[in-house]
Amino acid sequence: MNLGWVRRSVSCAFLLSLFSSASFAQQKPITAREVVAEIQKHVGVEWREQTVDTFKAGNPDTPVTGIAVTMMATMEVLQRASEKGLNFVITHEPTFYAHLDVPEGMQESDPVWAEKRAFIEKHNMVVWRFHDHWHLRKPDGITAGVVHDLGWDKFQSAENQNLFVHPETTLKKLSEEVAKKLNSPIVRVVGDPDMKVTKIGMSLGAAGIQRHIPMLESDDVQALLIGEVPEWETIEYVADAVAQHRQKALVLIGHIPSEQPGMDEATRWLKTFVSGVPIEFVPTRQPMWEVK
């Protein structure tokens, strides 16, 4: 028997087997559940048991054809994602009109809610929320994206990521800068437009008056940038402060534009460790326009 020929045959068969296994592994698409597992490994904070960062619609074991990262999975965002072949949607905010994605007082037969669920099912889509742990990341992923878009890295406090010392400007010019760089169609301001501003605080999204007031009480904050708040809370507080001739101001950016750059940041971050599928930032269009 020619032992050399036998060894070569066995070696070739072994290599062919390895090649076939590798090819099969490469062809096997990643699932939404597996993408989330990778996010949990890379986010850099311990994953909480109690969290809103869970699957909201679709089958988590669905093979991913593409990932759409967005601020809010509105109907319009889902439609654009589906047209692009992106069937796994990672959203920062709720999909179904409430923090826990179960709107109180609304029947599941509600036509708007029902049609949105049906669209997701029909197009074999999966929706997962990435909120708590992206905020818990050091630095906060949302804040990092906003600072990047504003170009304020050099103004940011080393001790507190939400405090900035900006070159002296007026409240009006500051508001115009924020509106332009964060692409907000409607920015509302409480305060004297000619007030000189250098010390700025940031509390994005809908953090609430409990976070706003301590920042406004601080000597480190003259103008506070926020997303939104009920008008009888922080807005009224700052209006009263202005009437008392205190050097305080409030800039309301709108919830979506105040946090949206943070999900663009999440898109860039995902691309550093998830491969093999398209990953695209699909911006949520601000559903508001200004009457002049």
PDB file of N, CA and C in Angstrom, residues 174-273:
ATOM      1  N   LEU A 174     -26.401  81.439  20.653  1.00  0.00           N
ATOM      2  CA  LEU A 174     -26.254  80.068  21.132  1.00  0.00           C
ATOM      3  C   LEU A 174     -27.407  79.207  20.628  1.00  0.00           C
ATOM      4  N   SER A 175     -28.625  79.731  20.731  1.00  0.00           N
ATOM      5  CA  SER A 175     -29.808  78.984  20.290  1.00  0.00           C
ATOM      6  C   SER A 175     -29.764  78.714  18.798  1.00  0.00           C
ATOM      7  N   GLU A 176     -29.306  79.678  18.029  1.00  0.00           N
ATOM      8  CA  GLU A 176     -29.191  79.506  16.577  1.00  0.00           C
ATOM      9  C   GLU A 176     -28.143  78.453  16.234  1.00  0.00           C
ATOM     10  N   GLU A 177     -27.033  78.456  16.971  1.00  0.00           N
ATOM     11  CA  GLU A 177     -25.985  77.458  16.751  1.00  0.00           C
ATOM     12  C   GLU A 177     -26.509  76.055  17.013  1.00  0.00           C
ATOM     13  N   VAL A 178     -27.202  75.888  18.137  1.00  0.00           N
ATOM     14  CA  VAL A 178     -27.744  74.579  18.514  1.00  0.00           C
ATOM     15  C   VAL A 178     -28.776  74.109  17.495  1.00  0.00           C
ATOM     16  N   ALA A 179     -29.667  75.023  17.087  1.00  0.00           N
ATOM     17  CA  ALA A 179     -30.712  74.665  16.119  1.00  0.00           C
ATOM     18  C   ALA A 179     -30.109  74.183  14.809  1.00  0.00           C
ATOM     19  N   LYS A 180     -29.075  74.880  14.355  1.00  0.00           N
ATOM     20  CA  LYS A 180     -28.454  74.528  13.073  1.00  0.00           C
ATOM     21  C   LYS A 180     -27.684  73.216  13.163  1.00  0.00           C
ATOM     22  N   LYS A 181     -26.852  73.069  14.178  1.00  0.00           N
ATOM     23  CA  LYS A 181     -25.994  71.889  14.265  1.00  0.00           C
ATOM     24  C   LYS A 181     -26.754  70.614  14.611  1.00  0.00           C
ATOM     25  N   LEU A 182     -27.867  70.752  15.342  1.00  0.00           N
ATOM     26  CA  LEU A 182     -28.654  69.575  15.698  1.00  0.00           C
ATOM     27  C   LEU A 182     -29.865  69.399  14.794  1.00  0.00           C
ATOM     28  N   ASN A 183     -29.949  70.253  13.784  1.00  0.00           N
ATOM     29  CA  ASN A 183     -30.989  70.118  12.749  1.00  0.00           C
ATOM     30  C   ASN A 183     -32.385  70.064  13.362  1.00  0.00           C
ATOM     31  N   SER A 184     -32.653  71.024  14.264  1.00  0.00           N
ATOM     32  CA  SER A 184     -33.972  71.086  14.888  1.00  0.00           C
ATOM     33  C   SER A 184     -34.815  72.160  14.211  1.00  0.00           C
ATOM     34  N   PRO A 185     -35.985  71.792  13.691  1.00  0.00           N
ATOM     35  CA  PRO A 185     -36.814  72.767  12.983  1.00  0.00           C
ATOM     36  C   PRO A 185     -37.455  73.799  13.894  1.00  0.00           C
ATOM     37  N   ILE A 186     -37.605  73.451  15.181  1.00  0.00           N
ATOM     38  CA  ILE A 186     -38.238  74.377  16.121  1.00  0.00           C
ATOM     39  C   ILE A 186     -37.475  74.333  17.444  1.00  0.00           C
ATOM     40  N   VAL A 187     -36.754  75.408  17.747  1.00  0.00           N
ATOM     41  CA  VAL A 187     -36.089  75.548  19.031  1.00  0.00           C
ATOM     42  C   VAL A 187     -36.785  76.679  19.788  1.00  0.00           C
ATOM     43  N   ARG A 188     -37.193  76.402  21.006  1.00  0.00           N
ATOM     44  CA  ARG A 188     -37.879  77.396  21.835  1.00  0.00           C
ATOM     45  C   ARG A 188     -36.939  77.837  22.951  1.00  0.00           C
ATOM     46  N   VAL A 189     -37.013  79.123  23.305  1.00  0.00           N
ATOM     47  CA  VAL A 189     -36.068  79.694  24.259  1.00  0.00           C
ATOM     48  C   VAL A 189     -36.815  80.492  25.326  1.00  0.00           C
ATOM     49  N   VAL A 190     -36.384  80.334  26.579  1.00  0.00           N
ATOM     50  CA  VAL A 190     -36.875  81.158  27.679  1.00  0.00           C
ATOM     51  C   VAL A 190     -35.676  81.962  28.181  1.00  0.00           C
ATOM     52  N   GLY A 191     -35.757  83.277  28.101  1.00  0.00           N
ATOM     53  CA  GLY A 191     -34.658  84.110  28.571  1.00  0.00           C
ATOM     54  C   GLY A 191     -34.432  85.314  27.682  1.00  0.00           C
ATOM     55  N   ASP A 192     -33.565  86.203  28.128  1.00  0.00           N
ATOM     56  CA  ASP A 192     -33.221  87.417  27.389  1.00  0.00           C
ATOM     57  C   ASP A 192     -32.317  87.054  26.216  1.00  0.00           C
ATOM     58  N   PRO A 193     -32.734  87.325  24.976  1.00  0.00           N
ATOM     59  CA  PRO A 193     -31.913  86.938  23.823  1.00  0.00           C
ATOM     60  C   PRO A 193     -30.530  87.576  23.809  1.00  0.00           C
ATOM     61  N   ASP A 194     -30.373  88.719  24.478  1.00  0.00           N
ATOM     62  CA  ASP A 194     -29.077  89.411  24.489  1.00  0.00           C
ATOM     63  C   ASP A 194     -28.218  89.045  25.690  1.00  0.00           C
ATOM     64  N   MET A 195     -28.702  88.139  26.544  1.00  0.00           N
ATOM     65  CA  MET A 195     -27.934  87.729  27.718  1.00  0.00           C
ATOM     66  C   MET A 195     -26.612  87.089  27.299  1.00  0.00           C
ATOM     67  N   LYS A 196     -25.514  87.483  27.920  1.00  0.00           N
ATOM     68  CA  LYS A 196     -24.209  86.908  27.626  1.00  0.00           C
ATOM     69  C   LYS A 196     -24.110  85.534  28.291  1.00  0.00           C
ATOM     70  N   VAL A 197     -23.637  84.557  27.529  1.00  0.00           N
ATOM     71  CA  VAL A 197     -23.599  83.173  28.004  1.00  0.00           C
ATOM     72  C   VAL A 197     -22.218  82.574  27.785  1.00  0.00           C
ATOM     73  N   THR A 198     -21.695  81.940  28.818  1.00  0.00           N
ATOM     74  CA  THR A 198     -20.487  81.116  28.683  1.00  0.00           C
ATOM     75  C   THR A 198     -20.681  79.742  29.332  1.00  0.00           C
ATOM     76  N   LYS A 199     -21.473  79.690  30.400  1.00  0.00           N
ATOM     77  CA  LYS A 199     -21.636  78.454  31.164  1.00  0.00           C
ATOM     78  C   LYS A 199     -22.926  77.749  30.747  1.00  0.00           C
ATOM     79  N   ILE A 200     -22.770  76.549  30.205  1.00  0.00           N
ATOM     80  CA  ILE A 200     -23.914  75.834  29.619  1.00  0.00           C
ATOM     81  C   ILE A 200     -24.047  74.452  30.253  1.00  0.00           C
ATOM     82  N   GLY A 201     -25.286  74.082  30.540  1.00  0.00           N
ATOM     83  CA  GLY A 201     -25.586  72.738  31.018  1.00  0.00           C
ATOM     84  C   GLY A 201     -26.393  71.989  29.969  1.00  0.00           C
ATOM     85  N   MET A 202     -26.334  70.677  30.016  1.00  0.00           N
ATOM     86  CA  MET A 202     -27.034  69.852  29.028  1.00  0.00           C
ATOM     87  C   MET A 202     -27.786  68.732  29.736  1.00  0.00           C
ATOM     88  N   SER A 203     -29.075  68.625  29.464  1.00  0.00           N
ATOM     89  CA  SER A 203     -29.902  67.551  30.011  1.00  0.00           C
ATOM     90  C   SER A 203     -30.852  67.121  28.896  1.00  0.00           C
ATOM     91  N   LEU A 204     -30.422  66.164  28.097  1.00  0.00           N
ATOM     92  CA  LEU A 204     -31.084  65.840  26.841  1.00  0.00           C
ATOM     93  C   LEU A 204     -32.332  64.982  27.034  1.00  0.00           C
ATOM     94  N   GLY A 205     -33.139  64.914  25.979  1.00  0.00           N
ATOM     95  CA  GLY A 205     -34.342  64.095  26.019  1.00  0.00           C
ATOM     96  C   GLY A 205     -35.391  64.692  26.943  1.00  0.00           C
ATOM     97  N   ALA A 206     -35.969  63.839  27.772  1.00  0.00           N
ATOM     98  CA  ALA A 206     -37.008  64.278  28.715  1.00  0.00           C
ATOM     99  C   ALA A 206     -36.593  63.869  30.122  1.00  0.00           C
ATOM    100  N   ALA A 207     -35.463  64.420  30.579  1.00  0.00           N
ATOM    101  CA  ALA A 207     -34.896  64.026  31.867  1.00  0.00           C
ATOM    102  C   ALA A 207     -35.778  64.422  33.038  1.00  0.00           C
ATOM    103  N   GLY A 208     -36.539  65.510  32.895  1.00  0.00           N
ATOM    104  CA  GLY A 208     -37.483  65.906  33.939  1.00  0.00           C
ATOM    105  C   GLY A 208     -36.956  66.987  34.861  1.00  0.00           C
ATOM    106  N   ILE A 209     -37.893  67.651  35.534  1.00  0.00           N
ATOM    107  CA  ILE A 209     -37.564  68.779  36.398  1.00  0.00           C
ATOM    108  C   ILE A 209     -36.639  68.387  37.544  1.00  0.00           C
ATOM    109  N   GLN A 210     -36.706  67.122  37.995  1.00  0.00           N
ATOM    110  CA  GLN A 210     -35.856  66.679  39.101  1.00  0.00           C
ATOM    111  C   GLN A 210     -34.379  66.788  38.750  1.00  0.00           C
ATOM    112  N   ARG A 211     -34.046  66.642  37.470  1.00  0.00           N
ATOM    113  CA  ARG A 211     -32.653  66.812  37.030  1.00  0.00           C
ATOM    114  C   ARG A 211     -32.374  68.253  36.607  1.00  0.00           C
ATOM    115  N   HIS A 212     -33.385  68.917  36.065  1.00  0.00           N
ATOM    116  CA  HIS A 212     -33.174  70.272  35.558  1.00  0.00           C
ATOM    117  C   HIS A 212     -32.873  71.279  36.667  1.00  0.00           C
ATOM    118  N   ILE A 213     -33.652  71.245  37.746  1.00  0.00           N
ATOM    119  CA  ILE A 213     -33.539  72.278  38.772  1.00  0.00           C
ATOM    120  C   ILE A 213     -32.166  72.302  39.450  1.00  0.00           C
ATOM    121  N   PRO A 214     -31.621  71.146  39.880  1.00  0.00           N
ATOM    122  CA  PRO A 214     -30.276  71.203  40.479  1.00  0.00           C
ATOM    123  C   PRO A 214     -29.232  71.813  39.541  1.00  0.00           C
ATOM    124  N   MET A 215     -29.366  71.581  38.255  1.00  0.00           N
ATOM    125  CA  MET A 215     -28.413  72.166  37.311  1.00  0.00           C
ATOM    126  C   MET A 215     -28.621  73.673  37.213  1.00  0.00           C
ATOM    127  N   LEU A 216     -29.871  74.104  37.164  1.00  0.00           N
ATOM    128  CA  LEU A 216     -30.163  75.535  37.066  1.00  0.00           C
ATOM    129  C   LEU A 216     -29.786  76.273  38.348  1.00  0.00           C
ATOM    130  N   GLU A 217     -29.828  75.606  39.487  1.00  0.00           N
ATOM    131  CA  GLU A 217     -29.434  76.220  40.758  1.00  0.00           C
ATOM    132  C   GLU A 217     -27.926  76.420  40.848  1.00  0.00           C
ATOM    133  N   SER A 218     -27.179  75.688  40.031  1.00  0.00           N
ATOM    134  CA  SER A 218     -25.721  75.739  40.087  1.00  0.00           C
ATOM    135  C   SER A 218     -25.172  77.013  39.432  1.00  0.00           C
ATOM    136  N   ASP A 219     -24.095  77.538  40.007  1.00  0.00           N
ATOM    137  CA  ASP A 219     -23.416  78.687  39.406  1.00  0.00           C
ATOM    138  C   ASP A 219     -22.709  78.308  38.106  1.00  0.00           C
ATOM    139  N   ASP A 220     -22.586  76.990  37.841  1.00  0.00           N
ATOM    140  CA  ASP A 220     -21.918  76.517  36.628  1.00  0.00           C
ATOM    141  C   ASP A 220     -22.829  76.525  35.406  1.00  0.00           C
ATOM    142  N   VAL A 221     -24.100  76.890  35.599  1.00  0.00           N
ATOM    143  CA  VAL A 221     -25.060  76.857  34.484  1.00  0.00           C
ATOM    144  C   VAL A 221     -25.806  78.189  34.378  1.00  0.00           C
ATOM    145  N   GLN A 222     -25.614  78.841  33.227  1.00  0.00           N
ATOM    146  CA  GLN A 222     -26.419  80.022  32.904  1.00  0.00           C
ATOM    147  C   GLN A 222     -27.563  79.636  31.961  1.00  0.00           C
ATOM    148  N   ALA A 223     -27.247  78.823  30.985  1.00  0.00           N
ATOM    149  CA  ALA A 223     -28.248  78.354  30.023  1.00  0.00           C
ATOM    150  C   ALA A 223     -28.270  76.836  30.043  1.00  0.00           C
ATOM    151  N   LEU A 224     -29.465  76.267  30.140  1.00  0.00           N
ATOM    152  CA  LEU A 224     -29.627  74.816  30.162  1.00  0.00           C
ATOM    153  C   LEU A 224     -30.269  74.358  28.866  1.00  0.00           C
ATOM    154  N   LEU A 225     -29.637  73.401  28.195  1.00  0.00           N
ATOM    155  CA  LEU A 225     -30.175  72.812  26.967  1.00  0.00           C
ATOM    156  C   LEU A 225     -30.918  71.537  27.332  1.00  0.00           C
ATOM    157  N   ILE A 226     -32.186  71.445  26.916  1.00  0.00           N
ATOM    158  CA  ILE A 226     -32.959  70.240  27.194  1.00  0.00           C
ATOM    159  C   ILE A 226     -33.701  69.816  25.928  1.00  0.00           C
ATOM    160  N   GLY A 227     -34.312  68.636  26.013  1.00  0.00           N
ATOM    161  CA  GLY A 227     -35.135  68.172  24.904  1.00  0.00           C
ATOM    162  C   GLY A 227     -36.556  68.694  25.034  1.00  0.00           C
ATOM    163  N   GLU A 228     -37.228  68.245  26.092  1.00  0.00           N
ATOM    164  CA  GLU A 228     -38.607  68.669  26.305  1.00  0.00           C
ATOM    165  C   GLU A 228     -38.971  68.534  27.772  1.00  0.00           C
ATOM    166  N   VAL A 229     -40.078  69.207  28.172  1.00  0.00           N
ATOM    167  CA  VAL A 229     -40.583  69.122  29.530  1.00  0.00           C
ATOM    168  C   VAL A 229     -41.984  69.738  29.527  1.00  0.00           C
ATOM    169  N   PRO A 230     -42.877  69.292  30.420  1.00  0.00           N
ATOM    170  CA  PRO A 230     -44.181  69.960  30.516  1.00  0.00           C
ATOM    171  C   PRO A 230     -44.004  71.448  30.814  1.00  0.00           C
ATOM    172  N   GLU A 231     -44.865  72.285  30.267  1.00  0.00           N
ATOM    173  CA  GLU A 231     -44.679  73.731  30.340  1.00  0.00           C
ATOM    174  C   GLU A 231     -44.851  74.289  31.743  1.00  0.00           C
ATOM    175  N   TRP A 232     -45.526  73.571  32.648  1.00  0.00           N
ATOM    176  CA  TRP A 232     -45.719  74.096  33.995  1.00  0.00           C
ATOM    177  C   TRP A 232     -44.564  73.723  34.927  1.00  0.00           C
ATOM    178  N   GLU A 233     -43.548  73.052  34.400  1.00  0.00           N
ATOM    179  CA  GLU A 233     -42.428  72.640  35.243  1.00  0.00           C
ATOM    180  C   GLU A 233     -41.206  73.528  34.984  1.00  0.00           C
ATOM    181  N   THR A 234     -40.178  73.009  34.341  1.00  0.00           N
ATOM    182  CA  THR A 234     -38.931  73.757  34.171  1.00  0.00           C
ATOM    183  C   THR A 234     -39.131  75.058  33.401  1.00  0.00           C
ATOM    184  N   ILE A 235     -40.018  75.055  32.423  1.00  0.00           N
ATOM    185  CA  ILE A 235     -40.254  76.273  31.639  1.00  0.00           C
ATOM    186  C   ILE A 235     -40.771  77.393  32.542  1.00  0.00           C
ATOM    187  N   GLU A 236     -41.737  77.082  33.389  1.00  0.00           N
ATOM    188  CA  GLU A 236     -42.285  78.092  34.297  1.00  0.00           C
ATOM    189  C   GLU A 236     -41.237  78.536  35.311  1.00  0.00           C
ATOM    190  N   TYR A 237     -40.429  77.597  35.796  1.00  0.00           N
ATOM    191  CA  TYR A 237     -39.376  77.914  36.763  1.00  0.00           C
ATOM    192  C   TYR A 237     -38.400  78.928  36.176  1.00  0.00           C
ATOM    193  N   VAL A 238     -37.952  78.683  34.935  1.00  0.00           N
ATOM    194  CA  VAL A 238     -36.992  79.601  34.309  1.00  0.00           C
ATOM    195  C   VAL A 238     -37.658  80.935  33.983  1.00  0.00           C
ATOM    196  N   ALA A 239     -38.910  80.893  33.567  1.00  0.00           N
ATOM    197  CA  ALA A 239     -39.632  82.144  33.311  1.00  0.00           C
ATOM    198  C   ALA A 239     -39.680  82.999  34.571  1.00  0.00           C
ATOM    199  N   ASP A 240     -39.914  82.374  35.720  1.00  0.00           N
ATOM    200  CA  ASP A 240     -39.925  83.111  36.987  1.00  0.00           C
ATOM    201  C   ASP A 240     -38.534  83.637  37.328  1.00  0.00           C
ATOM    202  N   ALA A 241     -37.516  82.832  37.080  1.00  0.00           N
ATOM    203  CA  ALA A 241     -36.140  83.266  37.352  1.00  0.00           C
ATOM    204  C   ALA A 241     -35.776  84.489  36.509  1.00  0.00           C
ATOM    205  N   VAL A 242     -36.206  84.482  35.247  1.00  0.00           N
ATOM    206  CA  VAL A 242     -35.943  85.621  34.362  1.00  0.00           C
ATOM    207  C   VAL A 242     -36.674  86.869  34.869  1.00  0.00           C
ATOM    208  N   ALA A 243     -37.914  86.696  35.313  1.00  0.00           N
ATOM    209  CA  ALA A 243     -38.691  87.828  35.848  1.00  0.00           C
ATOM    210  C   ALA A 243     -38.054  88.389  37.121  1.00  0.00           C
ATOM    211  N   GLN A 244     -37.276  87.556  37.819  1.00  0.00           N
ATOM    212  CA  GLN A 244     -36.560  87.994  39.019  1.00  0.00           C
ATOM    213  C   GLN A 244     -35.166  88.528  38.692  1.00  0.00           C
ATOM    214  N   HIS A 245     -34.893  88.695  37.388  1.00  0.00           N
ATOM    215  CA  HIS A 245     -33.623  89.256  36.896  1.00  0.00           C
ATOM    216  C   HIS A 245     -32.424  88.364  37.227  1.00  0.00           C
ATOM    217  N   ARG A 246     -32.652  87.072  37.258  1.00  0.00           N
ATOM    218  CA  ARG A 246     -31.561  86.119  37.433  1.00  0.00           C
ATOM    219  C   ARG A 246     -30.991  85.763  36.054  1.00  0.00           C
ATOM    220  N   GLN A 247     -29.696  85.504  36.010  1.00  0.00           N
ATOM    221  CA  GLN A 247     -29.028  85.192  34.750  1.00  0.00           C
ATOM    222  C   GLN A 247     -29.199  83.707  34.420  1.00  0.00           C
ATOM    223  N   LYS A 248     -30.415  83.359  34.069  1.00  0.00           N
ATOM    224  CA  LYS A 248     -30.741  81.979  33.743  1.00  0.00           C
ATOM    225  C   LYS A 248     -31.530  81.947  32.439  1.00  0.00           C
ATOM    226  N   ALA A 249     -31.381  80.839  31.693  1.00  0.00           N
ATOM    227  CA  ALA A 249     -32.089  80.676  30.414  1.00  0.00           C
ATOM    228  C   ALA A 249     -32.290  79.202  30.133  1.00  0.00           C
ATOM    229  N   LEU A 250     -33.273  78.921  29.292  1.00  0.00           N
ATOM    230  CA  LEU A 250     -33.606  77.544  28.913  1.00  0.00           C
ATOM    231  C   LEU A 250     -33.738  77.464  27.400  1.00  0.00           C
ATOM    232  N   VAL A 251     -33.103  76.461  26.819  1.00  0.00           N
ATOM    233  CA  VAL A 251     -33.202  76.231  25.378  1.00  0.00           C
ATOM    234  C   VAL A 251     -33.815  74.851  25.172  1.00  0.00           C
ATOM    235  N   LEU A 252     -35.031  74.824  24.598  1.00  0.00           N
ATOM    236  CA  LEU A 252     -35.734  73.567  24.341  1.00  0.00           C
ATOM    237  C   LEU A 252     -35.504  73.165  22.888  1.00  0.00           C
ATOM    238  N   ILE A 253     -34.803  72.064  22.688  1.00  0.00           N
ATOM    239  CA  ILE A 253     -34.394  71.635  21.349  1.00  0.00           C
ATOM    240  C   ILE A 253     -35.447  70.758  20.684  1.00  0.00           C
ATOM    241  N   GLY A 254     -36.257  70.071  21.496  1.00  0.00           N
ATOM    242  CA  GLY A 254     -37.151  69.022  20.997  1.00  0.00           C
ATOM    243  C   GLY A 254     -36.523  67.676  21.308  1.00  0.00           C
ATOM    244  N   HIS A 255     -37.339  66.705  21.694  1.00  0.00           N
ATOM    245  CA  HIS A 255     -36.799  65.431  22.165  1.00  0.00           C
ATOM    246  C   HIS A 255     -35.975  64.719  21.084  1.00  0.00           C
ATOM    247  N   ILE A 256     -36.529  64.581  19.903  1.00  0.00           N
ATOM    248  CA  ILE A 256     -35.827  63.827  18.850  1.00  0.00           C
ATOM    249  C   ILE A 256     -34.493  64.468  18.474  1.00  0.00           C
ATOM    250  N   PRO A 257     -34.460  65.755  18.078  1.00  0.00           N
ATOM    251  CA  PRO A 257     -33.167  66.328  17.696  1.00  0.00           C
ATOM    252  C   PRO A 257     -32.185  66.441  18.857  1.00  0.00           C
ATOM    253  N   SER A 258     -32.681  66.465  20.098  1.00  0.00           N
ATOM    254  CA  SER A 258     -31.763  66.585  21.235  1.00  0.00           C
ATOM    255  C   SER A 258     -31.008  65.288  21.513  1.00  0.00           C
ATOM    256  N   GLU A 259     -31.498  64.149  21.022  1.00  0.00           N
ATOM    257  CA  GLU A 259     -30.820  62.874  21.272  1.00  0.00           C
ATOM    258  C   GLU A 259     -30.432  62.115  19.999  1.00  0.00           C
ATOM    259  N   GLN A 260     -30.972  62.521  18.883  1.00  0.00           N
ATOM    260  CA  GLN A 260     -30.749  61.775  17.641  1.00  0.00           C
ATOM    261  C   GLN A 260     -29.268  61.566  17.288  1.00  0.00           C
ATOM    262  N   PRO A 261     -28.398  62.578  17.472  1.00  0.00           N
ATOM    263  CA  PRO A 261     -26.983  62.334  17.154  1.00  0.00           C
ATOM    264  C   PRO A 261     -26.375  61.189  17.952  1.00  0.00           C
ATOM    265  N   GLY A 262     -26.955  60.898  19.124  1.00  0.00           N
ATOM    266  CA  GLY A 262     -26.446  59.793  19.927  1.00  0.00           C
ATOM    267  C   GLY A 262     -26.685  58.440  19.296  1.00  0.00           C
ATOM    268  N   MET A 263     -27.723  58.323  18.469  1.00  0.00           N
ATOM    269  CA  MET A 263     -27.960  57.052  17.783  1.00  0.00           C
ATOM    270  C   MET A 263     -27.141  56.955  16.503  1.00  0.00           C
ATOM    271  N   ASP A 264     -26.763  58.090  15.952  1.00  0.00           N
ATOM    272  CA  ASP A 264     -25.775  58.085  14.864  1.00  0.00           C
ATOM    273  C   ASP A 264     -24.435  57.591  15.422  1.00  0.00           C
ATOM    274  N   GLU A 265     -24.131  58.026  16.643  1.00  0.00           N
ATOM    275  CA  GLU A 265     -22.935  57.544  17.339  1.00  0.00           C
ATOM    276  C   GLU A 265     -23.016  56.035  17.563  1.00  0.00           C
ATOM    277  N   ALA A 266     -24.201  55.535  17.917  1.00  0.00           N
ATOM    278  CA  ALA A 266     -24.388  54.092  18.125  1.00  0.00           C
ATOM    279  C   ALA A 266     -24.151  53.322  16.830  1.00  0.00           C
ATOM    280  N   THR A 267     -24.530  53.910  15.709  1.00  0.00           N
ATOM    281  CA  THR A 267     -24.304  53.272  14.406  1.00  0.00           C
ATOM    282  C   THR A 267     -22.812  53.106  14.149  1.00  0.00           C
ATOM    283  N   ARG A 268     -22.054  54.169  14.383  1.00  0.00           N
ATOM    284  CA  ARG A 268     -20.595  54.098  14.192  1.00  0.00           C
ATOM    285  C   ARG A 268     -19.985  53.057  15.121  1.00  0.00           C
ATOM    286  N   TRP A 269     -20.474  53.002  16.346  1.00  0.00           N
ATOM    287  CA  TRP A 269     -19.959  52.051  17.338  1.00  0.00           C
ATOM    288  C   TRP A 269     -20.271  50.618  16.929  1.00  0.00           C
ATOM    289  N   LEU A 270     -21.486  50.343  16.487  1.00  0.00           N
ATOM    290  CA  LEU A 270     -21.874  48.990  16.074  1.00  0.00           C
ATOM    291  C   LEU A 270     -20.979  48.463  14.954  1.00  0.00           C
ATOM    292  N   LYS A 271     -20.607  49.338  14.061  1.00  0.00           N
ATOM    293  CA  LYS A 271     -19.795  48.921  12.915  1.00  0.00           C
ATOM    294  C   LYS A 271     -18.403  48.456  13.317  1.00  0.00           C
ATOM    295  N   THR A 272     -17.989  48.759  14.551  1.00  0.00           N
ATOM    296  CA  THR A 272     -16.656  48.340  14.990  1.00  0.00           C
ATOM    297  C   THR A 272     -16.602  46.872  15.407  1.00  0.00           C
ATOM    298  N   PHE A 273     -17.762  46.237  15.628  1.00  0.00           N
ATOM    299  CA  PHE A 273     -17.717  44.834  16.052  1.00  0.00           C
ATOM    300  C   PHE A 273     -18.781  43.941  15.406  1.00  0.00           C
TER     301      PHE A 273
END
